Coordinates of C-alpha atoms in Angstrom, one line a residue:
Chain A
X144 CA 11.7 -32.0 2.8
X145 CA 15.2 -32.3 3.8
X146 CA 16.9 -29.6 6.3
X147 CA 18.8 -27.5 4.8
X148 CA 21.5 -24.9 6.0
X149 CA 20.0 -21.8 4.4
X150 CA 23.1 -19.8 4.4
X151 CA 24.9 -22.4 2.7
X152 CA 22.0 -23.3 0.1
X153 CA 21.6 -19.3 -0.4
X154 CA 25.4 -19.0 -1.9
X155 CA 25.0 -22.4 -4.0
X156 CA 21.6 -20.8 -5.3
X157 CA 23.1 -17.6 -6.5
X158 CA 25.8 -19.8 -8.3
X159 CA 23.2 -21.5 -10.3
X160 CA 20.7 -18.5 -11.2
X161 CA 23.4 -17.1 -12.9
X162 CA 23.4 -19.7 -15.3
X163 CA 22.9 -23.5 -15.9
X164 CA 26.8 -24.2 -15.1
X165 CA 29.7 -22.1 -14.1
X166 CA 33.2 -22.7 -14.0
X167 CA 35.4 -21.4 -11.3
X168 CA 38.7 -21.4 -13.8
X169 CA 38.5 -22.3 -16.9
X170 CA 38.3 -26.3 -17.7
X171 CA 39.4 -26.8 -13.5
X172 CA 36.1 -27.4 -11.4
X173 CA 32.4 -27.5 -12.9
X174 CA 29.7 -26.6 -10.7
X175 CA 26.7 -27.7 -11.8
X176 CA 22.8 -28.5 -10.7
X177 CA 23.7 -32.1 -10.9
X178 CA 27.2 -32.1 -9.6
X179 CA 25.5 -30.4 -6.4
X180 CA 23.0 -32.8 -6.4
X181 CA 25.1 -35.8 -6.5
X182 CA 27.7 -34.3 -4.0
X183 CA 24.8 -33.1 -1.2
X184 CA 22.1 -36.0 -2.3
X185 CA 19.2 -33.9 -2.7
X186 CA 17.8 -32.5 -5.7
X187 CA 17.8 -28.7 -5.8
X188 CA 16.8 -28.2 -9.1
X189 CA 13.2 -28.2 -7.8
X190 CA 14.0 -25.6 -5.0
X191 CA 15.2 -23.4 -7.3
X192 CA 11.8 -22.9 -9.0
X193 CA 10.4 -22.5 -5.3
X194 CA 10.5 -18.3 -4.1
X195 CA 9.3 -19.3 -0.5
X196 CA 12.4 -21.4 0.6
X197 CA 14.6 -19.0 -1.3
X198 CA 13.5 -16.5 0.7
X199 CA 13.4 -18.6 4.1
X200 CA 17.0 -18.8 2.4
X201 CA 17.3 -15.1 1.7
X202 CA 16.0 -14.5 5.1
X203 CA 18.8 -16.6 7.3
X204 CA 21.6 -15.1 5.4
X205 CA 20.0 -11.5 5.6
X206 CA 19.9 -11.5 9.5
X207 CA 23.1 -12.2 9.8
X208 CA 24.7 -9.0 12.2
X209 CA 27.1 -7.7 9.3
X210 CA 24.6 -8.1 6.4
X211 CA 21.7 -7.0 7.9
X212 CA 23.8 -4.1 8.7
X213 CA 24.6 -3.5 5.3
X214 CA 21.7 -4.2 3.4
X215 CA 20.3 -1.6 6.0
X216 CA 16.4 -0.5 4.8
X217 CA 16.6 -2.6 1.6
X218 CA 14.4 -5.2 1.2
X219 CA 14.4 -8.3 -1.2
X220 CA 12.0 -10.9 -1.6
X221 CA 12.0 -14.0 -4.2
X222 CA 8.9 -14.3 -6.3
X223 CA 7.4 -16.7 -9.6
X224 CA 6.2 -14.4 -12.2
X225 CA 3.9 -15.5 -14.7
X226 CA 4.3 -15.0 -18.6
X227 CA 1.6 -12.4 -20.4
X228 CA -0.4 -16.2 -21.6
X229 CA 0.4 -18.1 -18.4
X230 CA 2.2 -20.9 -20.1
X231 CA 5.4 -19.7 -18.5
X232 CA 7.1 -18.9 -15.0
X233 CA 10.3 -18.1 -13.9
X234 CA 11.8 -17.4 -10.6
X235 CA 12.5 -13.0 -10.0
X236 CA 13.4 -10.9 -7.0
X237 CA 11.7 -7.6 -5.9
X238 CA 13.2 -5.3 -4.3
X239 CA 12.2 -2.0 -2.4
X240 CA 14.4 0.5 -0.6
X241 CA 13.4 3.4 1.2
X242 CA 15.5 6.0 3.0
X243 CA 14.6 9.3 5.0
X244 CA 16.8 12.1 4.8
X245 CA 15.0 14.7 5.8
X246 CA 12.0 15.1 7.8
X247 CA 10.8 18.3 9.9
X248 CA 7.0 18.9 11.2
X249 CA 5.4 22.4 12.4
X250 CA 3.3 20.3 14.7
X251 CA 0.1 21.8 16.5
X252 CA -1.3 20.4 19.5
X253 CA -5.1 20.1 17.6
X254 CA -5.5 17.9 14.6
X255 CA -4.1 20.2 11.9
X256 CA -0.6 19.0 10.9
X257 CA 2.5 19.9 8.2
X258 CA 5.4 18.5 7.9
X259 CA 8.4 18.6 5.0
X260 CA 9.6 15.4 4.0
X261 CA 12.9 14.6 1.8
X262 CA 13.6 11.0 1.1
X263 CA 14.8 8.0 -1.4
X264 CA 12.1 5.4 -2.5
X265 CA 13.4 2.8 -5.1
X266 CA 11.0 -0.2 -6.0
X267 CA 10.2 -3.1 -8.7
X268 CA 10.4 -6.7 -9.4
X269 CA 13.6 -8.1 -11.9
X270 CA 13.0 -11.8 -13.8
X271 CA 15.8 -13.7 -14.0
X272 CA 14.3 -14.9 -17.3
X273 CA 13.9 -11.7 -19.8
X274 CA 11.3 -13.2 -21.7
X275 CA 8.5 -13.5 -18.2
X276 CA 8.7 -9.9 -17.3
X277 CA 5.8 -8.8 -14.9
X278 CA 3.5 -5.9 -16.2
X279 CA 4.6 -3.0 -13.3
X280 CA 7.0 -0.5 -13.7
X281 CA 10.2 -0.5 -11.8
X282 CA 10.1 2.9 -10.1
X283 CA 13.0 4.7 -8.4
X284 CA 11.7 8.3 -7.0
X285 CA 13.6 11.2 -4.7
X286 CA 11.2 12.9 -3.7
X287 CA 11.0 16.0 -1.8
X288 CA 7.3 17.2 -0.5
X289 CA 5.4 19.0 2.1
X290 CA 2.0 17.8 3.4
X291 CA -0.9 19.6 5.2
X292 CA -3.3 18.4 6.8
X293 CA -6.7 20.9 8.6
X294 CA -9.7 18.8 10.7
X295 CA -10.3 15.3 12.0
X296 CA -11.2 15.6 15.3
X297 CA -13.7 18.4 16.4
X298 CA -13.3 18.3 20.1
X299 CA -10.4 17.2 23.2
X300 CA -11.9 14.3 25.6
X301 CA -12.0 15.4 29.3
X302 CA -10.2 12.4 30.9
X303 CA -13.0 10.9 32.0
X304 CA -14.5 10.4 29.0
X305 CA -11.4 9.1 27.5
X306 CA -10.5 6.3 30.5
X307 CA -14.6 5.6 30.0
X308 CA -13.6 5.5 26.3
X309 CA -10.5 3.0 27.0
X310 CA -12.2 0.8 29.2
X311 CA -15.3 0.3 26.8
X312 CA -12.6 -0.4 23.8
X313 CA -11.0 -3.2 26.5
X314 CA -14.1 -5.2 27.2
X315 CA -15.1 -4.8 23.0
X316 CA -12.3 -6.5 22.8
X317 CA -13.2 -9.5 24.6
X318 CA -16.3 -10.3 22.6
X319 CA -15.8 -12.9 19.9
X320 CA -18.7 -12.9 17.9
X321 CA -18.7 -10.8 15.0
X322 CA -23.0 -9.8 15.1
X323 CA -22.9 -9.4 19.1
X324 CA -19.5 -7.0 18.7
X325 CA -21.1 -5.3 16.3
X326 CA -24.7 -4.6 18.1
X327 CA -22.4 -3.8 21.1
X328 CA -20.2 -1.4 19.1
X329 CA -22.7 0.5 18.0
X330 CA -23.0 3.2 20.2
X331 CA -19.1 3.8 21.4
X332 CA -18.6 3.7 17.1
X333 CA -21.4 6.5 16.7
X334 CA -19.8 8.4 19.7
X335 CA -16.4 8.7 19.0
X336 CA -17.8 9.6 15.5
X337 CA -19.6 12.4 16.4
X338 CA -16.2 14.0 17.6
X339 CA -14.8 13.6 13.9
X340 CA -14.5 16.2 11.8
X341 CA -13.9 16.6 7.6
X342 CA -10.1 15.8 7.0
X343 CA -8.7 17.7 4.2
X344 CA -5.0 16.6 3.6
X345 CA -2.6 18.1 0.6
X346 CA 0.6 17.1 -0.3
X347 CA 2.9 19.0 -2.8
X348 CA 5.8 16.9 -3.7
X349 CA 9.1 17.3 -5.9
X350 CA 10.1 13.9 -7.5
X351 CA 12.5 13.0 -9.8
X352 CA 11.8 8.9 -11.0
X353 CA 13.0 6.4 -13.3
X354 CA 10.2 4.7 -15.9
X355 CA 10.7 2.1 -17.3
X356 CA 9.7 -1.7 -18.2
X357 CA 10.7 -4.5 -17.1
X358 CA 13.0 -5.8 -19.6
X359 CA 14.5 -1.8 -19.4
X360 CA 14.0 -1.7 -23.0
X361 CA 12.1 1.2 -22.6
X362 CA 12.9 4.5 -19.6
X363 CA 12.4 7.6 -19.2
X364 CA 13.6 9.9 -16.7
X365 CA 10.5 12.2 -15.2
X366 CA 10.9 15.1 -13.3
X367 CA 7.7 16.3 -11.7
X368 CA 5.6 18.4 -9.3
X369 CA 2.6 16.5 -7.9
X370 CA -0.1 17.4 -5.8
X371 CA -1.9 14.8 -4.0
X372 CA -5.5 15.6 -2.7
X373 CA -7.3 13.3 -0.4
X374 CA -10.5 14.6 1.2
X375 CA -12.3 12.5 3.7
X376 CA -15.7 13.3 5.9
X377 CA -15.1 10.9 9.4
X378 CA -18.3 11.5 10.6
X379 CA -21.3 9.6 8.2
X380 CA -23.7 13.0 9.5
X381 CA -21.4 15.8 7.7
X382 CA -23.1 16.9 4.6
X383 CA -19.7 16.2 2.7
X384 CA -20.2 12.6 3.6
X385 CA -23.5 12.8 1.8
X386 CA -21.9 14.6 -1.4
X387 CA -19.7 11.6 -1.9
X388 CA -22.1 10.8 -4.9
X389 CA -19.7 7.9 -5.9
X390 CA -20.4 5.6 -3.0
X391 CA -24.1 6.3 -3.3
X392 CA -24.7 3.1 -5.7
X393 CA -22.5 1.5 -2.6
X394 CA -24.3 2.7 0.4
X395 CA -27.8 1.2 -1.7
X396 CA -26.2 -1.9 -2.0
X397 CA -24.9 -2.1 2.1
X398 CA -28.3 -1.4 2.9
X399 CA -30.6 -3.4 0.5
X400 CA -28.0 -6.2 1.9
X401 CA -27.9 -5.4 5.7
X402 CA -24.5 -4.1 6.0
X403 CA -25.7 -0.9 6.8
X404 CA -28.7 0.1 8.7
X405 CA -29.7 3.1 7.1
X406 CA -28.9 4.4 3.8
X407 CA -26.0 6.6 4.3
X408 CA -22.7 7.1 1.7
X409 CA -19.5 6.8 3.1
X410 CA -17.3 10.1 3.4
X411 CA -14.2 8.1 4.5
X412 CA -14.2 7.1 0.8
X413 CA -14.3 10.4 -1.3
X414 CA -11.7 9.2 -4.2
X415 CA -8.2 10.5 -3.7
X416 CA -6.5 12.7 -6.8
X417 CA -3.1 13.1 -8.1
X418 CA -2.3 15.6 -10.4
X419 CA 1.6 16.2 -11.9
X420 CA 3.5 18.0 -14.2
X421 CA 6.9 17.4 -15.3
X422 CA 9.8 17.0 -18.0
X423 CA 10.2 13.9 -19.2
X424 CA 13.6 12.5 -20.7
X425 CA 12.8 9.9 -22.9
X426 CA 16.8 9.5 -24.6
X427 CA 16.2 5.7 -23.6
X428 CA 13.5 5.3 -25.2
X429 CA 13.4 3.1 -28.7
X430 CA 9.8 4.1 -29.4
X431 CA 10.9 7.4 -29.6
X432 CA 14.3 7.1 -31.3
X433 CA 12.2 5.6 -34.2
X434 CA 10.0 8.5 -34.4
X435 CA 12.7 11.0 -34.3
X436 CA 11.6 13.0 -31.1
X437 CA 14.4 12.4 -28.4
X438 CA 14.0 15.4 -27.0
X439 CA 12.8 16.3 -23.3
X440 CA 9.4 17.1 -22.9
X441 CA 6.8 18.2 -20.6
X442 CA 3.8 16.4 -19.7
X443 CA 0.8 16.3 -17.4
X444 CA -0.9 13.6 -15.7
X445 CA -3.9 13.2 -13.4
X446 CA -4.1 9.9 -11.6
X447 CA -8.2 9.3 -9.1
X448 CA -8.4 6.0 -7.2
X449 CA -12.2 5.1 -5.4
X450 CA -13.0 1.8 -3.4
X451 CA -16.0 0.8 -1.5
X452 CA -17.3 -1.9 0.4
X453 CA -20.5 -3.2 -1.5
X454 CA -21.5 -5.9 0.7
X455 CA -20.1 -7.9 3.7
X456 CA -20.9 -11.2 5.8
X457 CA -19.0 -12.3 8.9
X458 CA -15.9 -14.3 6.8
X459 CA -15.9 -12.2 3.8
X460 CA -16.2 -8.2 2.5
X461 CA -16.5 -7.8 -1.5
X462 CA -14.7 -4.4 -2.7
X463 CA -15.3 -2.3 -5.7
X464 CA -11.8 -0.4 -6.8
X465 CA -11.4 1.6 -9.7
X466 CA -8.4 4.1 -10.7
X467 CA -8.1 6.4 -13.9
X468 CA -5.0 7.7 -15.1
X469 CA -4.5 10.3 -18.2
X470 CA -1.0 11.4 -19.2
X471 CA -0.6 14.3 -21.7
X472 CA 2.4 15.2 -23.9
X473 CA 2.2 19.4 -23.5
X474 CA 3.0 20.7 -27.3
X475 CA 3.5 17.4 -29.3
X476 CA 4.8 16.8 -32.8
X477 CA 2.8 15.9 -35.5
X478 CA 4.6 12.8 -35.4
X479 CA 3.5 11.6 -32.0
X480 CA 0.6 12.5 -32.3
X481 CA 0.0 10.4 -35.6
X482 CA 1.6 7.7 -34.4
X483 CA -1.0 8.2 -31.1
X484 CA 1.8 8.3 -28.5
X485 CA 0.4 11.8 -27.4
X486 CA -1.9 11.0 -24.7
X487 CA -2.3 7.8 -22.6
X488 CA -5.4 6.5 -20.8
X489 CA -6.2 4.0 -18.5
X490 CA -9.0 2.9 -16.3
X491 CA -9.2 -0.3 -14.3
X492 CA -12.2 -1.4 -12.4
X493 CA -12.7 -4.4 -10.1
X494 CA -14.7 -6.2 -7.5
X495 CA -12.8 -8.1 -5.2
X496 CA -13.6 -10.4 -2.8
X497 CA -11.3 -11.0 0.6
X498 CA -11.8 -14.5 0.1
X499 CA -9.6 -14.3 -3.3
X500 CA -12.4 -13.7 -6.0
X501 CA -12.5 -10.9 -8.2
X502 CA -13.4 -9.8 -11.6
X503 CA -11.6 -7.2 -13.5
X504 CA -12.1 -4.9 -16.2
X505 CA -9.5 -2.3 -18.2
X506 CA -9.1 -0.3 -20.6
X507 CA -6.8 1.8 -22.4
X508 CA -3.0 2.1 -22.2
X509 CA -0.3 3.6 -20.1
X510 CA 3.0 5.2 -21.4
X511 CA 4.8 1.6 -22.3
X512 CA 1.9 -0.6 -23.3
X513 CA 1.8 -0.3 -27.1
X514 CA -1.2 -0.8 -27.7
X515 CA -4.5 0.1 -26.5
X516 CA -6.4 -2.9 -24.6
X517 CA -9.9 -4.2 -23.1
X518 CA -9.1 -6.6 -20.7
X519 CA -11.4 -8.7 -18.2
X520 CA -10.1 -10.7 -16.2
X521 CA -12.2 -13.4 -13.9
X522 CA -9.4 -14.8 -11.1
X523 CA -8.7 -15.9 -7.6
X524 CA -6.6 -14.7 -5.8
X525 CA -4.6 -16.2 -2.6
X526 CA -3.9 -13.7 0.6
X527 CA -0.8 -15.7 2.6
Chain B
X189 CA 7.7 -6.6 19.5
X190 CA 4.9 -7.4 21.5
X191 CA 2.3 -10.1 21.0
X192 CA -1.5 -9.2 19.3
X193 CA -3.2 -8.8 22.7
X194 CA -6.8 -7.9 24.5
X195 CA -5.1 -6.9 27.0
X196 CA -2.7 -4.4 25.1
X197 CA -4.4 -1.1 25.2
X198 CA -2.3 0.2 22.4
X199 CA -3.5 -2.9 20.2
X200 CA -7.3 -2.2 21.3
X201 CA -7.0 1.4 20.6
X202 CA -5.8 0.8 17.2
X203 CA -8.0 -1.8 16.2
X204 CA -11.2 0.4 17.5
X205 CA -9.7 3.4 15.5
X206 CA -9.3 1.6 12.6
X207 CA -12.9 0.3 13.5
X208 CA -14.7 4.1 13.7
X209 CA -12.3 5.0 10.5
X210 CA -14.4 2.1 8.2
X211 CA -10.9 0.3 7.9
X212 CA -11.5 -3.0 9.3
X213 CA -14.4 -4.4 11.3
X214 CA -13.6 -7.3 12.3
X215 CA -13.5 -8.7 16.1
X216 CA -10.0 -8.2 18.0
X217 CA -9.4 -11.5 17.7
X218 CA -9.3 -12.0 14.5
X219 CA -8.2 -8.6 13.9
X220 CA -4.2 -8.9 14.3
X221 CA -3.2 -11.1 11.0
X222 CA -5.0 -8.9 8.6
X223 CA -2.9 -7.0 6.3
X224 CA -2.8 -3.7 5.2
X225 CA -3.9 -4.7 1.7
X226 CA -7.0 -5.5 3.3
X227 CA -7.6 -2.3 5.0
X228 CA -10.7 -0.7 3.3
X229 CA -8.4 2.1 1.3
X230 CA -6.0 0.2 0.3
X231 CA -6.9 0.2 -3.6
X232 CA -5.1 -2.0 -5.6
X233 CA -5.3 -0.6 -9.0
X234 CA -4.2 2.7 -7.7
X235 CA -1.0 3.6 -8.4
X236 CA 2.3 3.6 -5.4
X237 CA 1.9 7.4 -5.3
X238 CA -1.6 7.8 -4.2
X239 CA -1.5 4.9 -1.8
X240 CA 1.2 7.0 -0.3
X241 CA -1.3 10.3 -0.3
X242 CA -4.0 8.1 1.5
X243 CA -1.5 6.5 3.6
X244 CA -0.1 9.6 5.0
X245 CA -3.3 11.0 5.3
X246 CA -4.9 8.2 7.6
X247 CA -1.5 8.2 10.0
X248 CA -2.9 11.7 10.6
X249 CA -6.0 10.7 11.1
X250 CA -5.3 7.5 13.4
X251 CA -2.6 10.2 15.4
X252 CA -5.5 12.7 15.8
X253 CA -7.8 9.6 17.2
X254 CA -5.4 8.7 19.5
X255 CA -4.2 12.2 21.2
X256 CA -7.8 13.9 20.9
X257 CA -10.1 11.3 22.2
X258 CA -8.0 8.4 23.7
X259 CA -6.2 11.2 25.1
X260 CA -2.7 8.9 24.2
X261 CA 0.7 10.6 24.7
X262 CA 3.8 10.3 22.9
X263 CA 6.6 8.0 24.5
X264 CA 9.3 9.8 25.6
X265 CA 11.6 11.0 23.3
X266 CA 8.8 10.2 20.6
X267 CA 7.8 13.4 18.2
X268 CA 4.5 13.4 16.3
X269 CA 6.1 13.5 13.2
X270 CA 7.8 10.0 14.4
X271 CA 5.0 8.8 15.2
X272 CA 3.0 9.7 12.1
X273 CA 5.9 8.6 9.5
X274 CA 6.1 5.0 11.4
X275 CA 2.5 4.3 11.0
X276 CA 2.7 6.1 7.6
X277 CA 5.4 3.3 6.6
X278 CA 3.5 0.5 8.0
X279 CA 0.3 1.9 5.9
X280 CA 2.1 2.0 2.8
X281 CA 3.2 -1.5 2.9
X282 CA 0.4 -4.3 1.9
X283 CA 1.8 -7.1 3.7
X284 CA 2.1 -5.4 7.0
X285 CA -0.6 -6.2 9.7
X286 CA -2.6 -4.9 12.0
X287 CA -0.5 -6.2 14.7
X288 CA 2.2 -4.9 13.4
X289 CA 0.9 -1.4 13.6
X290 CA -0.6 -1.8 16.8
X291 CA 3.0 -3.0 18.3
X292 CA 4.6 0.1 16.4
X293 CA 2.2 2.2 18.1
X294 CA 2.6 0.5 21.1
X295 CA 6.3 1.8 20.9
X296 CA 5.1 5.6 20.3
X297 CA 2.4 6.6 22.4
X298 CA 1.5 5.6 26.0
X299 CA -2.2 5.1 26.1
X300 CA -4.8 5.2 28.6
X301 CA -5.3 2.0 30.6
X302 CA -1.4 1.1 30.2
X303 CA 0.4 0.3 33.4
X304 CA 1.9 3.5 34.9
X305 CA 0.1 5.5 32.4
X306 CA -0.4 8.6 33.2

């Protein structure tokens, strides 16, 4: 490949994704893909379809002092996105921005923590081609919360334990084979567990977001109050741990396979819940122009995620991940309810492998997808 | 930002927490390229909002691990809250890695087996 000054390459690129040829003045100078190519001899059409040199590109130009400066906590990053039946790709840009504004803690010395937090999250993917639109929604949020958190850690270390603790940790971290680490782990692991307590972290948080899809042919504003619950029970003895009766098919699986020793479910996987109410302002919505019902509404939604390991061998653990999500229009017409845009489910299950394999099923719809789907998916998937 | 090293107590402490936390089990070695996404809660088909939840919640939980039985102490000029909302950030992002969390909390707390710790 030749070398190219990314910089340069960068400025000629974002003259050409703007269209196949642009004039500087009218009928003067034509800049074009193969006027480039046959002024600089190479052929960038091809680099153009290629995200990772645009964003070595993207990269150069953004460290620059005065950019970088600028661009401040934005990030961008060039990706391919495929169409819905694969036959299609075309080169997009995501984007993510997050800002603090606020953020103040009542700290404790122990383990229990809160905290009030005030900040700007904006984040999504934009096709240059409107036709290959990925499936996520671009999601811009304030948000304003305050998070709690009670337990973890039962009790202090006296000093020697912990530089006994710290010196054990060292030499673990010499050892290189993944069964004699293990074996040697064993006890340290089960000792600093014993000191773990349940965690039991809530967060109430004050968001206002922008819906939409991709193509922005459908938004909504949302305004909403969530509470986020996530319960976890660090030590595998606590009887919470062993109420976890979701990882119990797990913890059979770990230990008809060897991955665990004895049959024990997991308390650092209790599933996490999210549950929301808010107005919704759906004036930018087409779907809802054509039924009439353009006014703001209030809705309520409930969101639980669950993963487990299931089994595990030196090079590769296999996952199962699952999330359910139910939205509820509170007080709706007889005409969005008849035309079943009322309610919307969705539940996604998956095993995934960390070598790239997984299989996928879903069902149901969320508040853009027309229609409602069941969708498995067999893939591979390739962690860079 | 430091180098993924054995010899880096900050790095050892965080793989070992992450290690008695279920989130990775892998040897140190092999330990500092893998990414958040690969962490044992990082879920996927979740949506942004509760990986955020679970993200927060296991920056308190690493924190607690560190001060409470490490016995680590915040840098100077370094608040817990600071301390929490870095790793939090880190957590939230799938492409970070473990290095990169281990170098951020290399930057916040002074652990236990550091030079001139305390």
């Amino acid at each position: 490949m030749p070398r190219i000054h990314y910089p340069t390459y960068l400025c000629v690129v974002a003259l050409l994704v703007s269209g196949p040829t642009v004039r500087a003045q009218d009928g003067v100078t034509e800049c074009s893909i193969a006027a480039i190519t046959k002024c600089l001899g190479t052929d960038f059409s091809r680099f153009l379809e290629d995200p990772e040199t645009l964003n070595k590109a993207l990269s150069s130009l953004t460290s620059l002092p005065g950019l970088k400066n600028a661009l401040g906590d934005v990030s961008l990053q060039f990706k391919t996105f495929y169409s819905e039946d694969s036959a299609v790709t075309a080169l997009g840009l995501g984007y993510s921005y997050e800002k603090d504004i606020v953020r103040t803690s009542f700290d404790a010395s122990g383990p229990n923590y809160s905290a009030f937090n005030f900040f700007v999250e904006a984040e999504g993917n934009v096709s240059f081609n409107g036709d290959v639109n990925p499936r996520d929604f671009l999601d811009t949020e304030l948000s304003f919360s305050l998070a709690r958190s009670r337990g973890g850690v039962g009790r202090r270390s006296t000093a020697a334990e912990a530089a006994q603790f710290a010196m054990d940790v060292a030499n673990l971290a010499l050892e290189d084979d993944r069964a004699t680490y293990d074996e040697a782990a064993k006890n340290l692991v089960q000792t600093i567990r014993d000191r773990l307590t349940n965690q039991f972290y809530l967060e109430v948080a004050l968001s206002g977001s922008l819906e939409s899809d991709q193509a922005f042919d459908h938004t909504q504003y949302v305004v909403d109050a969530e509470l986020g619950l996530d319960l976890k029970a660090w030590n595998k003895n606590a009887t919470l741990a062993r109420l976890n009766i979701f990882d119990w098919p797990f913890a059979v699986m770990r230990y008809l396979t060897g991955v665990d020793k004895e049959l024990s479910p997991r308390g650092s996987n209790i599933p996490t819940a999210l549950i929301g109410i808010g107005v919704v302002d759906p004036s930018d919505n087409p779907v809802r122009e054509s039924l009439g019902e353009l006014d703001p509404y209030w809705r309520i939604m409930f969101e639980t995620a669950f993963k487990s390991l299931v089994m595990e061998t030196t090079e590769t653990s296999i996952f199962f991940q699952s999330d359910f999500r139910f939205y509820k229009e509170l007080g709706a017409s007889s005409a969005i309810k008849d035309a079943n845009r009322d309610d919307f489910a969705y539940f996604v299950a998956a095993l995934a492998a960390s070598n790239g394999l997984y299989f996928s099923y879903s069902t149901g719809k969320l508040p853009f997808d027309a229609e409602n789907d069941q969708v498995y998916e067999l893939g591979f998937k390739m962690n860079f | 930002m430091s180098t993924w090293s054995k010899n880096n107590a900050a790095h050892t402490q965080t793989w070992f927490t992450l290690k008695v936390l279920d989130q990775s089990g892998r040897v140190f070695s092999r330990s500092g390229s893998i990414k958040v996404k690969q962490f044992a809660f990082w879920n996927p088909t979740a949506s942004k909002r509760v990986r955020s939840v679970q993200a927060r919640a296991l920056a308190i939980q690493i924190d607690n691990v560190f001060r409470m039985v490490f016995l680590a102490e915040f840098e100077s000029g370094v608040t817990r809250t600071a301390a929490i909302n870095a790793m939090k950030k880190i957590l939230s992002d799938g492409e970070k890695t473990m290095s990169d969390l281990g170098c951020k909390n290399d930057e916040n707390y002074k652990f236990l087996g550091e030079p001139g710790d305390a």
